[in-house]
Amino acid sequence: MKIRFCFFLLIGWMGCNLSTETSDPAPETQSQLSLLSQRAIADLAKIPFDSLQIPRTIEADGKLKGTASKSWTSGFYPGLLWQLYGYSKEEKLKQAAAQWTAVVEKEKMDDGTHDLGFKVYCPFGNAYKITGEEKYKAVFITAAKTLSTRYNEKVGAIRSWDFNKDVWKFPVIIDNMMNLEMLFEATKLTGDSSFYHIANQHATTTLKNHFRANNSSYHVVDYDPVTGAVANKHTHQGLNHESSWSRGQAWGLYGYTVAYRYTGNPAYLAQAQKIADFIFSHPNLPADLIPYWDYDAPNIPNEPRDVSAAAITASGLYELGTHDPANAEKYYSRADQILKNLASEKYQCSTPPFFLKHSVGSIPGKFEMDTPIIYADYYYVEALLRQNKINS
Ligand code: GLY
């Protein structure tokens, strides 16, 4: 039954003013998930299957911009279809999810990127969880092996990028925390502890070097691959090296929550809590909890929001609450507020196949500067599913 609902009723009876919290959110979430499932089915007819055009964003002229499987975003559309199939059990979604997922399979062998968690685990991990079919498991275990080749024991981390070699020798970005789930899961499923060792050490090294005293994170930490020493701390997608790039803070919150799920290391839980505190006590976080693209962006409030950062944060908070009962209501309530606001006209998108607008890819890179982006939708759906589970 709805423990949260009973809690709110009790608080209400005690005379507290919880006007927006006294309704049971489960039916609302269910209808939202049903609507999104129907939207995704209707959109299938408008998004012809094309292995080189996996939906990513829309161009300035409103046309769909797709990518080949090599892009770091290639797993999100198939992953999103799997998530909605898992909820709705609509056969059309399963067929489409399987078709788009197959396109990405070859990426399991690409050892030139750290993005294998995003690319391979989002579609294949969801496919395995939802269908139980062994063929999906084998693909992400191969990807975990490939990703492991980018680990440097001296540094104690997985190398993120291979570009900008004149600037960085061994760059590790906060986003890389999102690849660890696939490694932890690979150990769980195979019994091979090497994946766990790499993931755990990566999280420990990142904890040591990526965070400032206020618990915000640097985007890029570059290491000397021979000595393991930190060479420099940079940004790539944030305002400047010392600013707090919003999606990076979201990746950190989500990533340390997952690392705690698999290791039980209290330092990881504490880091996720501290990142949440950084985000929600930040004076530049707008009242609707949808952050600007960088917490230090110079022209706030006239700066683009990043809906993707909000969606990732909401999803992370729902899991964080399950590990931290003492603070669960606080985290759930913030995540509920984010989802409620994302469901408003301001943020909803009607261009197929996207659900949300106002995300940012990279302001310094001058691309996707205020637009729908598929990974915002992926984490939005994941957050709704988590909210639904908590309230059911
Ligand atoms: N991992 C790339 C990004 O968050 O934009």
mmCIF file with all atom_site columns, C-alpha atoms in Angstrom, residues 8-98:
data_model
loop_
_atom_site.group_PDB
_atom_site.id
_atom_site.type_symbol
_atom_site.label_atom_id
_atom_site.label_alt_id
_atom_site.label_comp_id
_atom_site.label_asym_id
_atom_site.label_entity_id
_atom_site.label_seq_id
_atom_site.pdbx_PDB_ins_code
_atom_site.Cartn_x
_atom_site.Cartn_y
_atom_site.Cartn_z
_atom_site.occupancy
_atom_site.B_iso_or_equiv
_atom_site.pdbx_formal_charge
_atom_site.auth_seq_id
_atom_site.auth_comp_id
_atom_site.auth_asym_id
_atom_site.auth_atom_id
_atom_site.pdbx_PDB_model_num
ATOM 1  C CA . PHE A 1 8  ? 1.090  12.594 4.230   1.00 0.00 ? 8  PHE A CA 1
ATOM 2  C CA . LEU A 1 9  ? -2.364 11.955 5.697   1.00 0.00 ? 9  LEU A CA 1
ATOM 3  C CA . LEU A 1 10 ? -0.845 11.720 9.171   1.00 0.00 ? 10 LEU A CA 1
ATOM 4  C CA . ILE A 1 11 ? 1.067  14.950 8.716   1.00 0.00 ? 11 ILE A CA 1
ATOM 5  C CA . GLY A 1 12 ? -2.098 16.585 7.387   1.00 0.00 ? 12 GLY A CA 1
ATOM 6  C CA . TRP A 1 13 ? -4.034 15.408 10.425  1.00 0.00 ? 13 TRP A CA 1
ATOM 7  C CA . MET A 1 14 ? -1.335 16.959 12.631  1.00 0.00 ? 14 MET A CA 1
ATOM 8  C CA . GLY A 1 15 ? -2.233 20.306 11.111  1.00 0.00 ? 15 GLY A CA 1
ATOM 9  C CA . CYS A 1 16 ? 0.732  20.855 8.788   1.00 0.00 ? 16 CYS A CA 1
ATOM 10 C CA . ASN A 1 17 ? 0.286  22.625 5.483   1.00 0.00 ? 17 ASN A CA 1
ATOM 11 C CA . LEU A 1 18 ? 1.295  20.171 2.768   1.00 0.00 ? 18 LEU A CA 1
ATOM 12 C CA . SER A 1 19 ? -1.131 21.358 0.141   1.00 0.00 ? 19 SER A CA 1
ATOM 13 C CA . THR A 1 20 ? 0.736  19.957 -2.875  1.00 0.00 ? 20 THR A CA 1
ATOM 14 C CA . GLU A 1 21 ? 1.794  16.728 -1.176  1.00 0.00 ? 21 GLU A CA 1
ATOM 15 C CA . THR A 1 22 ? -1.458 15.289 0.180   1.00 0.00 ? 22 THR A CA 1
ATOM 16 C CA . SER A 1 23 ? -2.587 13.541 -2.990  1.00 0.00 ? 23 SER A CA 1
ATOM 17 C CA . ASP A 1 24 ? -1.382 10.098 -3.888  1.00 0.00 ? 24 ASP A CA 1
ATOM 18 C CA . PRO A 1 25 ? 0.835  10.567 -6.983  1.00 0.00 ? 25 PRO A CA 1
ATOM 19 C CA . ALA A 1 26 ? 0.603  6.949  -8.198  1.00 0.00 ? 26 ALA A CA 1
ATOM 20 C CA . PRO A 1 27 ? -2.483 7.207  -10.466 1.00 0.00 ? 27 PRO A CA 1
ATOM 21 C CA . GLU A 1 28 ? -1.130 10.427 -11.984 1.00 0.00 ? 28 GLU A CA 1
ATOM 22 C CA . THR A 1 29 ? 2.217  8.739  -12.724 1.00 0.00 ? 29 THR A CA 1
ATOM 23 C CA . GLN A 1 30 ? 0.474  5.715  -14.194 1.00 0.00 ? 30 GLN A CA 1
ATOM 24 C CA . SER A 1 31 ? -1.610 7.836  -16.515 1.00 0.00 ? 31 SER A CA 1
ATOM 25 C CA . GLN A 1 32 ? 1.504  9.767  -17.536 1.00 0.00 ? 32 GLN A CA 1
ATOM 26 C CA . LEU A 1 33 ? 3.350  6.503  -18.305 1.00 0.00 ? 33 LEU A CA 1
ATOM 27 C CA . SER A 1 34 ? 0.341  5.171  -20.237 1.00 0.00 ? 34 SER A CA 1
ATOM 28 C CA . LEU A 1 35 ? 0.168  8.396  -22.223 1.00 0.00 ? 35 LEU A CA 1
ATOM 29 C CA . LEU A 1 36 ? 3.891  8.289  -23.004 1.00 0.00 ? 36 LEU A CA 1
ATOM 30 C CA . SER A 1 37 ? 3.612  4.637  -24.062 1.00 0.00 ? 37 SER A CA 1
ATOM 31 C CA . GLN A 1 38 ? 0.785  5.520  -26.464 1.00 0.00 ? 38 GLN A CA 1
ATOM 32 C CA . ARG A 1 39 ? 2.739  8.553  -27.719 1.00 0.00 ? 39 ARG A CA 1
ATOM 33 C CA . ALA A 1 40 ? 5.786  6.352  -28.362 1.00 0.00 ? 40 ALA A CA 1
ATOM 34 C CA . ILE A 1 41 ? 3.651  3.856  -30.316 1.00 0.00 ? 41 ILE A CA 1
ATOM 35 C CA . ALA A 1 42 ? 2.059  6.603  -32.408 1.00 0.00 ? 42 ALA A CA 1
ATOM 36 C CA . ASP A 1 43 ? 5.494  8.131  -33.034 1.00 0.00 ? 43 ASP A CA 1
ATOM 37 C CA . LEU A 1 44 ? 6.862  4.837  -34.388 1.00 0.00 ? 44 LEU A CA 1
ATOM 38 C CA . ALA A 1 45 ? 4.903  5.430  -37.583 1.00 0.00 ? 45 ALA A CA 1
ATOM 39 C CA . LYS A 1 46 ? 6.470  8.882  -37.914 1.00 0.00 ? 46 LYS A CA 1
ATOM 40 C CA . ILE A 1 47 ? 10.071 7.737  -37.270 1.00 0.00 ? 47 ILE A CA 1
ATOM 41 C CA . PRO A 1 48 ? 10.942 5.270  -40.033 1.00 0.00 ? 48 PRO A CA 1
ATOM 42 C CA . PHE A 1 49 ? 13.534 2.722  -39.002 1.00 0.00 ? 49 PHE A CA 1
ATOM 43 C CA . ASP A 1 50 ? 16.976 3.733  -40.270 1.00 0.00 ? 50 ASP A CA 1
ATOM 44 C CA . SER A 1 51 ? 20.083 2.237  -38.729 1.00 0.00 ? 51 SER A CA 1
ATOM 45 C CA . LEU A 1 52 ? 22.012 5.458  -39.373 1.00 0.00 ? 52 LEU A CA 1
ATOM 46 C CA . GLN A 1 53 ? 19.361 7.752  -37.918 1.00 0.00 ? 53 GLN A CA 1
ATOM 47 C CA . ILE A 1 54 ? 18.819 6.763  -34.297 1.00 0.00 ? 54 ILE A CA 1
ATOM 48 C CA . PRO A 1 55 ? 16.814 9.672  -32.841 1.00 0.00 ? 55 PRO A CA 1
ATOM 49 C CA . ARG A 1 56 ? 18.919 12.160 -30.904 1.00 0.00 ? 56 ARG A CA 1
ATOM 50 C CA . THR A 1 57 ? 17.551 15.716 -31.201 1.00 0.00 ? 57 THR A CA 1
ATOM 51 C CA . ILE A 1 58 ? 15.877 18.104 -33.638 1.00 0.00 ? 58 ILE A CA 1
ATOM 52 C CA . GLU A 1 59 ? 17.567 20.555 -35.979 1.00 0.00 ? 59 GLU A CA 1
ATOM 53 C CA . ALA A 1 60 ? 16.833 24.297 -35.927 1.00 0.00 ? 60 ALA A CA 1
ATOM 54 C CA . ASP A 1 61 ? 14.381 23.745 -38.829 1.00 0.00 ? 61 ASP A CA 1
ATOM 55 C CA . GLY A 1 62 ? 12.461 21.197 -36.731 1.00 0.00 ? 62 GLY A CA 1
ATOM 56 C CA . LYS A 1 63 ? 13.698 18.123 -38.603 1.00 0.00 ? 63 LYS A CA 1
ATOM 57 C CA . LEU A 1 64 ? 14.756 15.018 -36.710 1.00 0.00 ? 64 LEU A CA 1
ATOM 58 C CA . LYS A 1 65 ? 18.501 14.654 -36.196 1.00 0.00 ? 65 LYS A CA 1
ATOM 59 C CA . GLY A 1 66 ? 19.534 11.035 -35.880 1.00 0.00 ? 66 GLY A CA 1
ATOM 60 C CA . THR A 1 67 ? 22.890 9.398  -35.348 1.00 0.00 ? 67 THR A CA 1
ATOM 61 C CA . ALA A 1 68 ? 24.695 6.193  -36.209 1.00 0.00 ? 68 ALA A CA 1
ATOM 62 C CA . SER A 1 69 ? 25.405 3.688  -33.440 1.00 0.00 ? 69 SER A CA 1
ATOM 63 C CA . LYS A 1 70 ? 28.838 5.186  -32.755 1.00 0.00 ? 70 LYS A CA 1
ATOM 64 C CA . SER A 1 71 ? 27.376 8.284  -31.094 1.00 0.00 ? 71 SER A CA 1
ATOM 65 C CA . TRP A 1 72 ? 27.319 8.263  -27.282 1.00 0.00 ? 72 TRP A CA 1
ATOM 66 C CA . THR A 1 73 ? 23.536 8.793  -27.449 1.00 0.00 ? 73 THR A CA 1
ATOM 67 C CA . SER A 1 74 ? 22.723 5.772  -29.638 1.00 0.00 ? 74 SER A CA 1
ATOM 68 C CA . GLY A 1 75 ? 21.416 3.581  -26.806 1.00 0.00 ? 75 GLY A CA 1
ATOM 69 C CA . PHE A 1 76 ? 18.875 5.989  -25.380 1.00 0.00 ? 76 PHE A CA 1
ATOM 70 C CA . TYR A 1 77 ? 16.055 5.661  -27.919 1.00 0.00 ? 77 TYR A CA 1
ATOM 71 C CA . PRO A 1 78 ? 16.054 1.841  -27.873 1.00 0.00 ? 78 PRO A CA 1
ATOM 72 C CA . GLY A 1 79 ? 16.481 1.952  -24.075 1.00 0.00 ? 79 GLY A CA 1
ATOM 73 C CA . LEU A 1 80 ? 13.501 4.275  -23.768 1.00 0.00 ? 80 LEU A CA 1
ATOM 74 C CA . LEU A 1 81 ? 11.367 1.962  -25.933 1.00 0.00 ? 81 LEU A CA 1
ATOM 75 C CA . TRP A 1 82 ? 12.320 -0.987 -23.701 1.00 0.00 ? 82 TRP A CA 1
ATOM 76 C CA . GLN A 1 83 ? 11.376 0.963  -20.586 1.00 0.00 ? 83 GLN A CA 1
ATOM 77 C CA . LEU A 1 84 ? 7.951  1.829  -21.988 1.00 0.00 ? 84 LEU A CA 1
ATOM 78 C CA . TYR A 1 85 ? 7.472  -1.746 -23.196 1.00 0.00 ? 85 TYR A CA 1
ATOM 79 C CA . GLY A 1 86 ? 8.341  -2.984 -19.696 1.00 0.00 ? 86 GLY A CA 1
ATOM 80 C CA . TYR A 1 87 ? 5.571  -0.778 -18.326 1.00 0.00 ? 87 TYR A CA 1
ATOM 81 C CA . SER A 1 88 ? 2.885  -1.168 -20.996 1.00 0.00 ? 88 SER A CA 1
ATOM 82 C CA . LYS A 1 89 ? 3.629  -4.646 -22.407 1.00 0.00 ? 89 LYS A CA 1
ATOM 83 C CA . GLU A 1 90 ? 2.648  -3.244 -25.813 1.00 0.00 ? 90 GLU A CA 1
ATOM 84 C CA . GLU A 1 91 ? 4.045  -5.658 -28.430 1.00 0.00 ? 91 GLU A CA 1
ATOM 85 C CA . LYS A 1 92 ? 4.686  -2.848 -30.934 1.00 0.00 ? 92 LYS A CA 1
ATOM 86 C CA . LEU A 1 93 ? 7.086  -1.213 -28.498 1.00 0.00 ? 93 LEU A CA 1
ATOM 87 C CA . LYS A 1 94 ? 8.917  -4.497 -27.956 1.00 0.00 ? 94 LYS A CA 1
ATOM 88 C CA . GLN A 1 95 ? 9.363  -5.057 -31.682 1.00 0.00 ? 95 GLN A CA 1
ATOM 89 C CA . ALA A 1 96 ? 10.652 -1.534 -32.230 1.00 0.00 ? 96 ALA A CA 1
ATOM 90 C CA . ALA A 1 97 ? 12.924 -1.701 -29.193 1.00 0.00 ? 97 ALA A CA 1
ATOM 91 C CA . ALA A 1 98 ? 14.457 -4.960 -30.439 1.00 0.00 ? 98 ALA A CA 1
#
